[in-house]
Amino acid sequence: MEDPARSGDEAVGTVESADAPVAVPAPRRRRRGRTTLMIVGAAVLGVVAGTCAGYLVQADREPTALPPLSQPVVKQAKGEAEPLSAAQDRKVKMDGDLRKLLLSRPKGARESDYVPADGWLNLAEYAAEYTKPSDTFDNLVDDAFRRAAVTSWQVGETYQATITLVQFRQDEVVAASDWAENGHYWDGGEDDTRSWPLPKTGDGMVYVHDTPDREPGYLPLYSARAHAWRGDVYMDISIYDSKPIPKAKIMDLAVRQMGKL
């Protein structure tokens, strides 16, 4: 935004009356006399003299010994460090069966028809989940999509939860965090949406959309979403129901799923 300040010149030095302009005397500037200059000169000389005296005092003193630069030698530990176990090494966990890192279906819930039989989504199948599959497909290729594991279940007639873990190669692009950020952009930008940070994730977020999607002949469809990432894996959780979804449901799922990563 441009500065709204005026750029026109203003008249200075005259004040107009109804009859004729009257000159206004300009303020007088006090001249700096010789006394001031002499005081300034004396101050400068004082500083120079003090500096010279300081050098002379230092020159007469014995030099102060400096501490030695060498440090005590630390003995090198013998043997080799034990490698991390598979449970401790996150990379080993991520490179294993990604489906084993998904939350288990809760008791009383039935498997959703949405889930493929083997629990994997290939590139085309995952891209088909978006409103513009062809564009998403190209973006996934550019971001070096590796694989995606999914689980989904239903409770009653209308409640459905889906968890997808998408893994990228990340040789050149930190894609997992980019896809989480993309999720934040779309879900966070919807009207009538509440959001909360996902604990212990840095920038993970959960969203509850309080206005349902409505179509003739169908029950209203409420939704909640969570986006986060860990290493090279992007986590996407969605919940749908015909009644409003409380914050606790989506938050509980997201916290427990991130805990497994």
C-alpha angles and dihedrals in degrees: 000000000000121000108259093212114132118252100199122112118252123217112250127191101028135077117198122218129188092268108036140333115278119210116238114208114241115241113267120241117221111237119231107239133204093271092064092048091051092051091051091049091051091051091052092049090050092055092049092048092050092051093050091049090052092054091050092052092050092048092058094052125092112255114261113239114243121226115259116268095219118091129209112282112250113216114239115241115248124236129020129295113257113248118245117264120247089256091055100038108081093194091056089051093049094047092051127074102322091199090068089064092060120099116260120251109265121247114272093024123112127218114264120240087230094074117090114239094251096041094241130117118202122212096271093045093051093046089053089066090072129078091243105039097175093053091044090050091055092047092051091051091050091050093050099247110207108178144319130219122198142186129182137175141179132221117196118334102309112024115096131168126190129187122191126185113196118192126199131194092231096197092142108001131049089227101164093065091043092056091048089051090050089054090051090052096054101037094039091051097057119106121253092021128144121202140187135185115258107236120246094009104094098223104011115131140188124210134198117196108207097189112074128218109251128199128170112266095017135093116253111272118219120190143194129188142192129196128186141134140215121192107314096344126094117203120210120180126180133181126192129187141154090241131052114289116228121227091241093065098055093036093052093051093047095047094049094045094050088048089062091054 
